[in-house]
Short mmCIF file of C-alpha atoms in Angstrom, two decimals:
data_model
loop_
_atom_site.label_atom_id
_atom_site.label_comp_id
_atom_site.label_asym_id
_atom_site.label_seq_id
_atom_site.Cartn_x
_atom_site.Cartn_y
_atom_site.Cartn_z
CA MET A 1 132.69 40.55 106.57
CA TYR A 2 132.98 44.03 105.03
CA PRO A 3 134.55 47.22 106.41
CA SER A 4 131.42 49.42 106.27
CA ILE A 5 129.06 49.77 109.24
CA SER A 6 125.35 50.34 109.77
CA SER A 7 124.97 54.11 110.22
CA THR A 8 122.44 55.78 112.52
CA PHE A 9 119.08 56.94 111.25
CA THR A 10 117.59 59.92 113.05
CA GLU A 11 114.62 62.28 112.84
CA VAL A 12 115.73 65.93 112.84
CA THR A 13 112.44 67.69 112.13
CA LYS A 14 112.43 69.79 115.32
CA ARG A 15 116.01 70.99 114.84
CA LEU A 16 115.28 72.09 111.29
CA GLY A 17 111.79 73.49 112.00
CA THR A 18 110.24 72.17 108.80
CA ASN A 19 106.47 71.65 108.36
CA PHE A 20 107.14 68.07 107.21
CA ARG A 21 109.20 65.27 108.76
CA VAL A 22 112.91 64.98 107.96
CA PHE A 23 115.15 61.99 108.66
CA PHE A 24 118.91 61.86 108.21
CA LYS A 25 120.76 58.68 107.18
CA ASN A 26 124.13 59.47 108.69
CA GLU A 27 126.63 58.00 106.26
CA LEU A 28 129.31 60.40 107.50
CA GLU A 29 129.68 57.85 110.34
CA GLN A 30 131.37 55.33 108.04
CA PRO A 31 134.97 54.71 109.23
CA SER A 32 136.39 56.34 106.08
CA GLY A 33 134.21 59.43 106.58
CA SER A 34 131.64 58.97 103.82
CA PHE A 35 129.13 56.65 102.18
CA LYS A 36 131.83 55.64 99.67
CA LEU A 37 132.98 52.86 101.98
CA ARG A 38 129.67 51.06 101.41
CA GLY A 39 130.32 50.45 97.73
CA LEU A 40 134.12 50.51 97.58
CA GLY A 41 134.47 48.21 100.59
CA TYR A 42 132.03 45.78 99.00
CA LEU A 43 133.81 45.96 95.62
CA ILE A 44 137.23 45.34 97.14
CA GLY A 45 135.95 42.49 99.31
CA GLN A 46 134.35 40.81 96.30
CA SER A 47 137.45 41.37 94.15
CA LEU A 48 139.78 39.88 96.76
CA ALA A 49 137.54 36.83 97.10
CA LYS A 50 137.67 36.38 93.33
CA ALA A 51 141.47 36.78 93.29
CA LYS A 52 141.75 34.09 95.98
CA VAL A 53 139.67 31.66 93.94
CA MET A 54 141.89 32.43 90.93
CA LYS A 55 144.96 31.88 93.15
CA LYS A 56 146.33 35.32 92.29
CA GLU A 57 149.24 36.72 94.27
CA GLY A 58 150.59 40.25 94.57
CA VAL A 59 147.10 41.73 94.88
CA GLN A 60 147.04 45.54 95.14
CA VAL A 61 144.21 48.07 95.22
CA PHE A 62 144.23 51.07 92.87
CA SER A 63 141.88 54.03 93.13
CA SER A 64 141.44 57.45 91.55
CA SER A 65 139.46 60.00 93.50
CA GLY A 66 138.84 63.58 94.48
CA GLY A 67 139.21 62.25 98.02
CA ASN A 68 136.40 60.18 99.52
CA ALA A 69 136.51 57.20 97.16
CA GLY A 70 140.26 57.07 97.65
CA LEU A 71 139.84 57.17 101.43
CA ALA A 72 137.27 54.38 101.22
CA ALA A 73 139.58 52.28 99.06
CA ALA A 74 142.53 52.95 101.37
CA TYR A 75 140.52 52.07 104.48
CA ALA A 76 139.20 48.86 102.89
CA ALA A 77 142.68 47.90 101.66
CA GLN A 78 144.06 48.39 105.17
CA PHE A 79 141.11 46.37 106.55
CA TYR A 80 141.96 43.49 104.18
CA LYS A 81 145.73 43.99 104.61
CA VAL A 82 146.63 44.65 100.96
CA PRO A 83 148.64 47.57 99.46
CA CYS A 84 146.78 50.56 98.01
CA THR A 85 147.68 53.33 95.57
CA VAL A 86 145.46 56.40 95.13
CA VAL A 87 145.78 58.99 92.36
CA LEU A 88 144.38 62.42 93.26
CA PRO A 89 143.83 65.52 91.07
CA ILE A 90 145.78 68.67 91.92
CA VAL A 91 142.68 70.32 93.45
CA SER A 92 142.68 67.80 96.32
CA LYS A 93 143.18 69.17 99.82
CA GLN A 94 146.20 68.37 101.96
CA VAL A 95 143.92 67.06 104.72
CA VAL A 96 142.84 64.24 102.36
CA ILE A 97 146.42 63.42 101.36
CA THR A 98 147.42 63.25 105.03
CA LYS A 99 144.52 60.95 105.87
CA LEU A 100 145.32 58.68 102.93
CA GLU A 101 148.94 58.38 103.99
CA SER A 102 147.86 57.65 107.57
CA LEU A 103 145.93 54.67 106.17
CA GLY A 104 149.09 53.39 104.52
CA ALA A 105 148.17 54.36 100.96
CA LYS A 106 150.67 55.51 98.36
CA VAL A 107 149.44 58.88 97.04
CA ILE A 108 150.12 60.25 93.55
CA VAL A 109 148.87 63.72 92.53
CA GLU A 110 148.13 63.97 88.81
CA GLY A 111 145.55 65.78 86.63
CA ARG A 112 143.40 68.89 86.87
CA HIS A 113 140.29 66.97 87.92
CA TRP A 114 139.19 63.43 88.72
CA GLY A 115 138.78 62.45 85.05
CA GLU A 116 142.44 63.16 84.30
CA ALA A 117 143.57 61.48 87.52
CA ASP A 118 141.59 58.38 86.56
CA ALA A 119 143.01 58.35 83.02
CA PHE A 120 146.54 58.51 84.44
CA LEU A 121 145.78 55.65 86.81
CA ARG A 122 144.39 53.37 84.10
CA GLU A 123 146.45 54.31 81.06
CA THR A 124 149.84 55.07 82.60
CA LEU A 125 150.02 53.29 85.94
CA ILE A 126 147.95 50.08 85.81
CA SER A 127 148.71 49.33 82.15
CA LYS A 128 152.45 49.23 82.90
CA LEU A 129 152.38 47.11 86.05
CA PRO A 130 154.60 44.01 86.15
CA GLU A 131 152.89 40.64 85.88
CA SER A 132 153.71 39.98 89.54
CA ILE A 133 151.04 42.53 90.58
CA TYR A 134 147.32 41.69 90.31
CA PRO A 135 145.47 45.06 90.26
CA VAL A 136 142.05 45.63 91.82
CA TYR A 137 140.83 48.76 90.04
CA CYS A 138 138.25 50.77 91.97
CA HIS A 139 136.18 53.14 89.89
CA PRO A 140 134.76 55.79 92.26
CA PHE A 141 131.16 55.42 91.09
CA ASP A 142 130.59 53.46 87.87
CA ASP A 143 130.32 49.79 88.84
CA PRO A 144 127.22 47.65 89.58
CA ILE A 145 128.93 46.13 92.64
CA ILE A 146 129.44 49.62 94.06
CA TRP A 147 125.77 50.51 93.54
CA ASP A 148 124.77 47.28 95.26
CA GLY A 149 126.96 48.21 98.22
CA HIS A 150 125.52 51.72 98.46
CA ALA A 151 121.95 50.37 98.25
CA LYS A 152 122.38 48.64 101.60
CA PHE A 153 121.72 51.87 103.51
CA ILE A 154 118.28 52.04 101.89
CA ASP A 155 117.72 48.48 103.18
CA GLU A 156 118.55 49.85 106.65
CA VAL A 157 116.13 52.76 106.23
CA VAL A 158 113.33 50.38 105.30
CA GLU A 159 114.12 48.15 108.29
CA SER A 160 114.06 51.18 110.62
CA PHE A 161 110.66 52.50 109.49
CA SER A 162 107.29 51.14 110.52
CA LYS A 163 104.85 50.29 107.74
CA GLU A 164 102.94 53.46 108.65
CA ASP A 165 106.02 55.67 108.27
CA LEU A 166 106.98 53.99 105.00
CA SER A 167 103.57 54.87 103.60
CA HIS A 168 104.41 58.56 104.24
CA LEU A 169 107.86 58.45 102.60
CA LYS A 170 107.71 61.02 99.81
CA ALA A 171 111.35 61.30 98.70
CA VAL A 172 114.98 60.39 99.27
CA ILE A 173 117.32 63.35 98.80
CA CYS A 174 120.95 62.92 97.77
CA SER A 175 123.78 64.86 96.20
CA VAL A 176 124.95 63.70 92.78
CA GLY A 177 128.35 63.89 91.11
CA GLY A 178 129.19 60.84 89.02
CA GLY A 179 125.99 59.07 90.02
CA GLY A 180 127.21 56.24 92.26
CA LEU A 181 125.19 57.33 95.28
CA TYR A 182 122.14 58.13 93.17
CA ASN A 183 122.29 54.71 91.50
CA GLY A 184 122.54 53.06 94.91
CA VAL A 185 119.49 54.95 96.18
CA VAL A 186 117.44 53.97 93.13
CA GLU A 187 118.51 50.33 93.39
CA GLY A 188 117.72 50.27 97.10
CA LEU A 189 114.26 51.75 96.63
CA ASP A 190 113.41 49.47 93.72
CA ARG A 191 114.47 46.26 95.43
CA ASN A 192 112.46 47.18 98.52
CA GLY A 193 109.23 47.71 96.58
CA LEU A 194 109.48 51.51 96.75
CA LYS A 195 109.78 52.29 93.05
CA GLU A 196 107.11 54.99 93.37
CA VAL A 197 109.20 56.99 95.88
CA PRO A 198 111.03 59.74 93.95
CA VAL A 199 114.67 60.67 94.35
CA VAL A 200 115.64 64.34 94.62
CA ALA A 201 119.11 64.51 93.06
CA VAL A 202 121.05 67.73 93.77
CA GLU A 203 124.12 68.92 91.89
CA THR A 204 125.86 72.28 91.65
CA ILE A 205 125.56 74.69 88.72
CA GLN A 206 129.34 74.60 88.54
CA ALA A 207 129.34 70.79 87.97
CA PRO A 208 126.16 70.13 85.94
CA THR A 209 127.05 66.68 84.61
CA PHE A 210 123.62 65.16 85.22
CA THR A 211 121.71 68.17 83.91
CA GLU A 212 123.75 68.32 80.70
CA ALA A 213 123.32 64.58 80.12
CA VAL A 214 119.53 64.87 80.52
CA LYS A 215 119.46 67.82 78.10
CA ALA A 216 121.47 65.89 75.51
CA GLY A 217 119.72 62.57 76.13
CA LYS A 218 123.11 60.87 76.41
CA GLN A 219 126.26 60.80 78.49
CA VAL A 220 128.15 64.10 78.16
CA HIS A 221 131.80 64.69 79.04
CA LEU A 222 132.52 68.21 80.32
CA GLU A 223 135.88 69.71 79.37
CA THR A 224 136.32 71.45 82.72
CA VAL A 225 134.64 71.10 86.11
CA LYS A 226 135.32 73.93 88.55
CA THR A 227 133.30 73.64 91.74
CA ILE A 228 134.01 74.16 95.41
CA ALA A 229 132.11 70.93 95.97
CA THR A 230 135.12 68.99 94.68
CA SER A 231 133.62 65.58 95.49
CA LEU A 232 130.92 66.31 92.90
CA ALA A 233 133.50 67.30 90.28
CA SER A 234 133.09 64.39 87.90
CA PRO A 235 133.29 65.33 84.20
CA TYR A 236 130.47 62.89 83.40
CA ILE A 237 127.51 61.04 84.90
CA SER A 238 127.34 57.25 84.60
CA GLU A 239 125.18 55.85 81.80
CA LYS A 240 123.26 53.87 84.43
CA SER A 241 122.28 57.16 86.09
CA LEU A 242 120.73 58.40 82.87
CA GLU A 243 118.89 55.09 82.51
CA ASN A 244 117.65 55.39 86.11
CA TYR A 245 116.49 58.94 85.44
CA TYR A 246 114.10 57.69 82.76
CA ASN A 247 112.95 54.61 84.70
CA HIS A 248 112.61 55.95 88.24
CA LYS A 249 110.94 59.25 89.09
CA THR A 250 113.78 61.69 89.68
CA ILE A 251 113.58 65.39 90.54
CA LEU A 252 116.87 66.88 89.38
CA LYS A 253 117.86 70.17 90.98
CA THR A 254 120.90 72.43 90.57
CA ILE A 255 122.14 74.87 93.19
CA ASP A 256 125.03 77.29 93.34
CA ASP A 257 128.25 76.41 95.13
CA ILE A 258 127.34 79.08 97.68
CA ASP A 259 124.14 77.20 98.56
CA ALA A 260 126.15 74.00 99.04
CA ILE A 261 128.52 75.87 101.35
CA GLN A 262 125.55 77.26 103.25
CA GLY A 263 124.26 73.72 103.71
CA THR A 264 127.64 72.67 105.09
CA ILE A 265 127.64 75.54 107.60
CA ASP A 266 124.00 74.95 108.55
CA TYR A 267 124.81 71.33 109.32
CA TYR A 268 127.86 72.31 111.37
CA ASP A 269 125.92 74.92 113.35
CA LYS A 270 122.90 72.67 114.04
CA PHE A 271 124.57 69.27 114.45
CA HIS A 272 128.18 70.17 115.30
CA LYS A 273 129.73 67.82 112.75
CA LEU A 274 131.83 68.33 109.63
CA ILE A 275 130.66 67.57 106.10
CA GLU A 276 131.84 68.69 102.67
CA PRO A 277 129.90 71.09 100.40
CA ALA A 278 129.20 68.03 98.23
CA CYS A 279 127.06 66.81 101.12
CA GLY A 280 125.91 70.33 101.99
CA ALA A 281 124.15 70.43 98.62
CA ALA A 282 121.65 67.84 99.88
CA ILE A 283 121.40 69.42 103.34
CA ALA A 284 120.55 72.79 101.76
CA THR A 285 117.23 71.39 100.51
CA VAL A 286 115.96 71.09 104.10
CA SER A 287 117.71 74.11 105.60
CA LYS A 288 117.79 77.28 103.47
CA ARG A 289 116.48 76.08 100.08
CA LEU A 290 113.11 74.50 100.85
CA ASP A 291 111.88 75.87 97.52
CA LEU A 292 113.80 73.02 95.87
CA LEU A 293 111.21 70.61 97.31
CA SER A 294 108.13 72.52 96.15
CA ASP A 295 107.39 69.86 93.49
CA LEU A 296 106.70 67.36 96.27
CA GLN A 297 103.90 69.46 97.84
CA LEU A 298 104.83 68.13 101.29
CA LYS A 299 102.31 68.01 104.16
CA GLU A 300 102.74 67.67 107.92
CA ASP A 301 102.88 63.85 108.05
CA ASP A 302 104.99 63.48 104.92
CA ILE A 303 108.56 62.20 105.29
CA VAL A 304 111.76 62.86 103.37
CA VAL A 305 115.05 61.05 103.97
CA VAL A 306 118.27 62.98 103.38
CA VAL A 307 121.47 61.03 102.77
CA VAL A 308 124.14 62.76 104.86
CA CYS A 309 126.90 61.41 102.65
CA GLY A 310 129.75 62.98 104.64
CA GLY A 311 133.14 63.89 103.21
CA SER A 312 136.63 64.18 104.69
CA ALA A 313 138.08 67.19 102.84
CA VAL A 314 136.97 69.63 105.54
CA SER A 315 138.16 70.88 108.93
CA GLU A 316 137.30 73.55 111.51
CA GLU A 317 139.60 75.93 109.65
CA VAL A 318 137.88 75.23 106.33
CA ILE A 319 134.49 75.94 107.92
CA GLN A 320 135.76 79.38 108.95
CA GLU A 321 136.96 79.99 105.38
CA TYR A 322 133.47 79.10 104.13
CA ARG A 323 131.92 81.60 106.56
CA LYS A 324 134.12 84.33 105.13
CA MET A 325 133.06 83.40 101.59
CA LEU A 326 129.39 83.79 102.53
#
């Protein structure tokens, strides 16, 4: 038994008014607020099972995150009744810290961005733990078990579609930061015999980790990452993501932070639910930035699936701040 749930899968074509069919996979419905619970919950469950076989005691969960991976780790740790420590960068919002503490997690704020928070967790915190503590380290995105967990929502999409609808599936659209979600989408498509279905991966110009890696032909570490879409603010993309880019048709798009914010507001206005700009980046492709999908040459019966990945670092007040920015 794992803490994630099967999220709803809905057609939203009429609400958006597109000339092709749009379906949302609503991962914001996960108990932690985002898709991250899929992979992190699976990783923690597997790790605890392994620790039990090894007869380890003093098991504790450790996570570094801009917010959503930490929330997923904290929720899963509470679900399995083990302690959890989360290290957040200084750009993290108070709403995330409050939610983490409400889940019983110990919160430490350290580093300018996720990369520095993660380095502190691994090199300063975990490395100096007493032998009485058995650490379960949860990387936010770079672990095959996490990708396997994320891929399960593609299994659910395939189960929900008829064979006729599947034949019209032209793309899965997702936001990309460190590449965990993207890797999960690719794995899910490939294992369901849908290798020919492209992935539209959307990142912000302010956090171009994937774009820079593709340009260089190798993993690139950015010195600074300053984006309003803080959940996309990874200083690097996973090496597996670069491998997937070359082996699975991927349409990589970059948009401005403002477009991601617009996507967040569009989703709030049309569906009355809260998501982060990191998720708004994907929503923007089917709301205000349809030009990003021009490569697909979509027709009336064609279908795209958008991963509504969610995000908890947002509130009604934050939405109003975003409106003022626009």
